[in-house]
GROMACS .gro file of C-alpha atoms in nm:
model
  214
    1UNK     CA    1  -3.525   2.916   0.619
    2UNK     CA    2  -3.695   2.571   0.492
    3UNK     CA    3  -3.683   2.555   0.078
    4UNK     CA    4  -3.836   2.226  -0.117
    5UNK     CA    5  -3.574   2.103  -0.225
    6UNK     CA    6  -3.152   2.037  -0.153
    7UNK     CA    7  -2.922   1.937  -0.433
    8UNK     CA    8  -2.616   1.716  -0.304
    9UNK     CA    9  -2.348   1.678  -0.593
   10UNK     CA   10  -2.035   1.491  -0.525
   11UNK     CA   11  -1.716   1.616  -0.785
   12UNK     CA   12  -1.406   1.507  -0.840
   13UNK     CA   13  -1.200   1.633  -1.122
   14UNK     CA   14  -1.512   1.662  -1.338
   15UNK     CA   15  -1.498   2.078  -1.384
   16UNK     CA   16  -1.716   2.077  -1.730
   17UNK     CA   17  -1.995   1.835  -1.672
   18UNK     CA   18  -2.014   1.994  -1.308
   19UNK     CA   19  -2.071   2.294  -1.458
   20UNK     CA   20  -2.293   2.196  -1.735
   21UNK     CA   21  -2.524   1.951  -1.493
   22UNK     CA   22  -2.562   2.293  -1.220
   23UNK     CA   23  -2.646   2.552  -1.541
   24UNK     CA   24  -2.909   2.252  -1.663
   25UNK     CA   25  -3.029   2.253  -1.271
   26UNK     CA   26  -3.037   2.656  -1.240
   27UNK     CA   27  -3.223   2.687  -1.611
   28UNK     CA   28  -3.472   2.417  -1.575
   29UNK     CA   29  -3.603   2.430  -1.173
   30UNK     CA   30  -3.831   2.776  -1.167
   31UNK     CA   31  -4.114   2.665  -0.987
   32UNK     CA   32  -3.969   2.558  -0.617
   33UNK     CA   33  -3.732   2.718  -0.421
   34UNK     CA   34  -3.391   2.477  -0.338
   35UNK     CA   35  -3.026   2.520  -0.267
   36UNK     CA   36  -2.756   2.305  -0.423
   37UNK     CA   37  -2.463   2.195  -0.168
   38UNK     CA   38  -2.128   2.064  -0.392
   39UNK     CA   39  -1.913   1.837  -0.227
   40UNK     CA   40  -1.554   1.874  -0.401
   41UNK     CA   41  -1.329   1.566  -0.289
   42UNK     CA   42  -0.984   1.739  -0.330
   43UNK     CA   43  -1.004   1.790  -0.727
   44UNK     CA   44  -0.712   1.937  -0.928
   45UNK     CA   45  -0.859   2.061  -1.214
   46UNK     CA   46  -1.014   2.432  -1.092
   47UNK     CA   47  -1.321   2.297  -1.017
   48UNK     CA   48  -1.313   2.471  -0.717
   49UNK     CA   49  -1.225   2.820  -0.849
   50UNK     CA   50  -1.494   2.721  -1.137
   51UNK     CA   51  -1.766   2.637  -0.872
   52UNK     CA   52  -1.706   2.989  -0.687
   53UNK     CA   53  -1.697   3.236  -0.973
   54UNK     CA   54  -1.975   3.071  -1.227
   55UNK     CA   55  -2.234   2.968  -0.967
   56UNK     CA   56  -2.103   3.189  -0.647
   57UNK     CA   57  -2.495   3.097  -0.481
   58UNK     CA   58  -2.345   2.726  -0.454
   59UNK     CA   59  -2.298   2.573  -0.123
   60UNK     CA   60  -1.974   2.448  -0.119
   61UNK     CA   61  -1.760   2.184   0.105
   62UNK     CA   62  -1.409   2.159   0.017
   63UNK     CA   63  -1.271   1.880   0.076
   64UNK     CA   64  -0.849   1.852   0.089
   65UNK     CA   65  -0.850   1.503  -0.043
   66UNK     CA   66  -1.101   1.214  -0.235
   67UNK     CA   67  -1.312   1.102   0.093
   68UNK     CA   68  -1.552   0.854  -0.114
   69UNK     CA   69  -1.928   0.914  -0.212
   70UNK     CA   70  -2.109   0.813   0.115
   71UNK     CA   71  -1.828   0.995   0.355
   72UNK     CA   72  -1.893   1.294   0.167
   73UNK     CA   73  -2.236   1.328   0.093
   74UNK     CA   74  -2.272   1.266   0.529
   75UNK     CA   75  -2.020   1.591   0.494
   76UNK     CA   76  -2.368   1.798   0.370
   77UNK     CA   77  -2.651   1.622   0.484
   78UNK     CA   78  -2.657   1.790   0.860
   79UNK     CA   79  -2.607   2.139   0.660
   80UNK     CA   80  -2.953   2.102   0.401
   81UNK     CA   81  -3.284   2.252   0.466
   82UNK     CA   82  -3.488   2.125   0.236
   83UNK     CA   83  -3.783   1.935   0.260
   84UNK     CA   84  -3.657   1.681   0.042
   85UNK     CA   85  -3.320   1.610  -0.045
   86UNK     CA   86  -3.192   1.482  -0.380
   87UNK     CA   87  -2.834   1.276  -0.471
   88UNK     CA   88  -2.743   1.424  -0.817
   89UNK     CA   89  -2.477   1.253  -1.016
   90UNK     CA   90  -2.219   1.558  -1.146
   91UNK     CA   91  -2.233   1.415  -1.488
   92UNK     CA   92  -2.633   1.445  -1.512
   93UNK     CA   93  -2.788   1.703  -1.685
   94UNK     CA   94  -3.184   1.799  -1.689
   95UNK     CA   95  -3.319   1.795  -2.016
   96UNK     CA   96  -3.422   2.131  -2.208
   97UNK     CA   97  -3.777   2.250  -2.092
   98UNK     CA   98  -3.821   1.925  -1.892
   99UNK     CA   99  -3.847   2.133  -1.511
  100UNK     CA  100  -3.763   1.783  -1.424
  101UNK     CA  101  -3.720   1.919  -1.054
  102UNK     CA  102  -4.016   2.118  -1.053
  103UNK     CA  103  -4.240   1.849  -1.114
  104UNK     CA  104  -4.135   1.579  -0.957
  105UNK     CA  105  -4.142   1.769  -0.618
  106UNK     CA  106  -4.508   1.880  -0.745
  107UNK     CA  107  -4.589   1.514  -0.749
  108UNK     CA  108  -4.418   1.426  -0.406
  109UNK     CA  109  -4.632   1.643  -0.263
  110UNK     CA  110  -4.927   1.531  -0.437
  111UNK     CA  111  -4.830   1.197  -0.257
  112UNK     CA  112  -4.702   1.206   0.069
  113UNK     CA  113  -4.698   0.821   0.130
  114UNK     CA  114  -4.366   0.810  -0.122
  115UNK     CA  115  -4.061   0.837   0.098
  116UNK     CA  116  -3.804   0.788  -0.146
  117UNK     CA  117  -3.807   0.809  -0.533
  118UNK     CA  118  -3.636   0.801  -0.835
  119UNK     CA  119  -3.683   0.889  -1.208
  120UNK     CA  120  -3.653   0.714  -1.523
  121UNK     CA  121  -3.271   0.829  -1.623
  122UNK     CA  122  -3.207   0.818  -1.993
  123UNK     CA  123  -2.846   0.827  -2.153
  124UNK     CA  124  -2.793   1.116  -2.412
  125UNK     CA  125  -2.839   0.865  -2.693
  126UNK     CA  126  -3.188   0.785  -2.587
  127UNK     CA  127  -3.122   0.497  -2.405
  128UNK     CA  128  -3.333   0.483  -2.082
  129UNK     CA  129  -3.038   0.358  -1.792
  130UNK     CA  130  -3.093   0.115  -1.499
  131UNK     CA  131  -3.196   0.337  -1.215
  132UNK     CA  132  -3.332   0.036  -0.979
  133UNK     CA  133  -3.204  -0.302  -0.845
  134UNK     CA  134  -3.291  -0.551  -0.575
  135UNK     CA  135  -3.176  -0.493  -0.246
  136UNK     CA  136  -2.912  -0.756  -0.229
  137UNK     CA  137  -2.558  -0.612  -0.213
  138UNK     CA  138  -2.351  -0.849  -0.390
  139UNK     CA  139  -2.569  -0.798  -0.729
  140UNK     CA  140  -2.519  -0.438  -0.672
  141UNK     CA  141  -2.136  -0.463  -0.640
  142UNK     CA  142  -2.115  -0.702  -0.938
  143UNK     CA  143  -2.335  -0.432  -1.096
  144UNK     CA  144  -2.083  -0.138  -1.017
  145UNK     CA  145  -1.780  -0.357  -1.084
  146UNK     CA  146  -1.840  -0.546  -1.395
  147UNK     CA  147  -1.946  -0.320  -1.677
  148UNK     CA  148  -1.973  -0.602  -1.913
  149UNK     CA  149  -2.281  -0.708  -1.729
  150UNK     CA  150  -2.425  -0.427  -1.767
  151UNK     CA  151  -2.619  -0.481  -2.055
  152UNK     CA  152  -2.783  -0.799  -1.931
  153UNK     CA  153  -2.879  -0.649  -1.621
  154UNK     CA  154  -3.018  -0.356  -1.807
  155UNK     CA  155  -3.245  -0.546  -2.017
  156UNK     CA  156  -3.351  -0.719  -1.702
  157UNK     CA  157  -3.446  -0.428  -1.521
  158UNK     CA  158  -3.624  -0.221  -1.829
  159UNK     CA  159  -3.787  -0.500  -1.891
  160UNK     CA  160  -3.962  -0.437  -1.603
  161UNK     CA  161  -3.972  -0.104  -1.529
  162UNK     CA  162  -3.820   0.070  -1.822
  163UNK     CA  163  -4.132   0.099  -2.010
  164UNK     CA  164  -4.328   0.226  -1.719
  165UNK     CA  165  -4.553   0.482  -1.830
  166UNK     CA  166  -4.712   0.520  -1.427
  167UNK     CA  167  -4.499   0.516  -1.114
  168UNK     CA  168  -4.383   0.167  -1.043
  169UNK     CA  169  -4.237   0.027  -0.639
  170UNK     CA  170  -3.872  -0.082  -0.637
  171UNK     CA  171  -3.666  -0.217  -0.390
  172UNK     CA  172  -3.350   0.012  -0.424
  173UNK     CA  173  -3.206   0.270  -0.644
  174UNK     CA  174  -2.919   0.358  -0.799
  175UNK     CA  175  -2.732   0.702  -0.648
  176UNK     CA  176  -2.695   0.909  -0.937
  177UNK     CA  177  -3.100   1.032  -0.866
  178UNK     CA  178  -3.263   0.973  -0.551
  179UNK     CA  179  -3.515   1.201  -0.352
  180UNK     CA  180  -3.571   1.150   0.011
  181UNK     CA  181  -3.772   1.310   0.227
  182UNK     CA  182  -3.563   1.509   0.500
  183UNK     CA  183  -3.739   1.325   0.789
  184UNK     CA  184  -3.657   1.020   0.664
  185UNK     CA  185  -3.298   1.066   0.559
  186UNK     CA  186  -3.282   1.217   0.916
  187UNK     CA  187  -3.481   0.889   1.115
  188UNK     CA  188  -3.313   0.623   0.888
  189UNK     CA  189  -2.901   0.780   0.951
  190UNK     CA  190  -2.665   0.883   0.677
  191UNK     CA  191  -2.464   0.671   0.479
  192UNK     CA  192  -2.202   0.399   0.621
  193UNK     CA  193  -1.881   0.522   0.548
  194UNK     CA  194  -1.762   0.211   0.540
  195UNK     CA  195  -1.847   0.211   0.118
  196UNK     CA  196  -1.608   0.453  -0.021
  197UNK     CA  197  -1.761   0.406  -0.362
  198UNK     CA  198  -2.007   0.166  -0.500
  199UNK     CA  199  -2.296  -0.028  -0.268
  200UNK     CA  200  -2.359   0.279  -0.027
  201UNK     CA  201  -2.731   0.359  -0.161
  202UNK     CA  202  -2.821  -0.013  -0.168
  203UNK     CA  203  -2.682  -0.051   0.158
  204UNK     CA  204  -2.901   0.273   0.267
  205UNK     CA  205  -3.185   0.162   0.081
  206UNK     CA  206  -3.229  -0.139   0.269
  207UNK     CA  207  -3.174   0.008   0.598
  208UNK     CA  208  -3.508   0.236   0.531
  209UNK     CA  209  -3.713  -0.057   0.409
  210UNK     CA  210  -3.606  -0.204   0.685
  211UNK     CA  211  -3.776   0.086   0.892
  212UNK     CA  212  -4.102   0.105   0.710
  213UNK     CA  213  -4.024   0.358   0.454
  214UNK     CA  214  -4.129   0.327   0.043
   0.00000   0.00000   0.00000
């Protein structure tokens, strides 16, 4: 059976904002039908045990050790049956009465010429994060690597897009909130597990430019 949407969340060791980002998924997405698939990479802190007796309708892959972000999000891509299918950070949260899901599926549909999209991701101090970059690897690793950067590259990205008040083209996003279509993800190939952390989504990003895909 086909729903709209599948949730992929990678944990490791991160029992309480796992649990608070899947309670801020379950309260706020009413409107579509969608699954969530967790990924745990060999955690020690019962977030296992956690996953199974607060959210027991939780797909769940168990995995005995830390396999990296891309390996493990390939681990539940084959096993999703939505129409679209989402990378969710497990420290992200929806905000209260936003049905954040809800309508940004509404508006995929509404526009069926978007193959992969991203919102505007603000931190819980207001700040609105970098969600996009250019598709060139090496700023994305110097991104990932060198937090004191990060500021500079944030103002150079909000500059452009931050303030967006209408959807806005960009030539990769960041992991922690992407939808792609199903087809797509399924034409354009999983992630190379070559990343174990850090560059994968660039990396994938290009590869579906590459095809056609926006």
């Amino acid at each position: 059976i086909m729903v709209d949407l599948s949730v992929v969340i990678i944990n490791w060791n991160q029992k309480e904002l796992l649990g608070e980002c899947l309670s801020s998924i379950m309260r706020e997405t009413t409107e579509i039908s969608y699954e969530i698939w967790v990924v745990d990479n060999g955690s020690r802190d019962g977030s296992v045990a956690s996953i199974r007796e607060k959210f027991p309708s939780v797909h769940l892959i168990e995995n005995a050790e830390n396999l990296g972000f891309g390996r493990a999000n390939n681990l539940a891509f084959p096993k999703t049956r939505g129409d679209y299918v989402l990378l969710f950070n497990n420290d992200a949260r929806l905000p209260l009465n936003s049905h954040a899901f809800d309508r940004i599926v509404e508006y995929l549909r509404a526009h069926p010429e978007i193959d992969i999209a991203g919102p505007k991701i603000m931190s819980p101090d207001g700040v609105v994060d970098t969600t996009c970059c250019p598709i060139n690897l090496a700023t994305q690793f110097l991104w990932e690597i060198a937090p004191p950067l990060k500021p500079f590259y944030r103002l150079w990205w909000n500059g452009r897009f931050g303030r967006a008040t209408t959807p806005q083209k960009t030539e990769g996003l960041m992991g922690a909130c992407i939808f792609i279509k199903k087809s797509v993800l399924e034409d354009v190939g999983y992630f190379d597990e070559q990343y174990f952390l850090y560059a994968e989504e660039t990396d994938w990003c290009k590869r579906a430019h590459q095809k056609g895909y926006a």
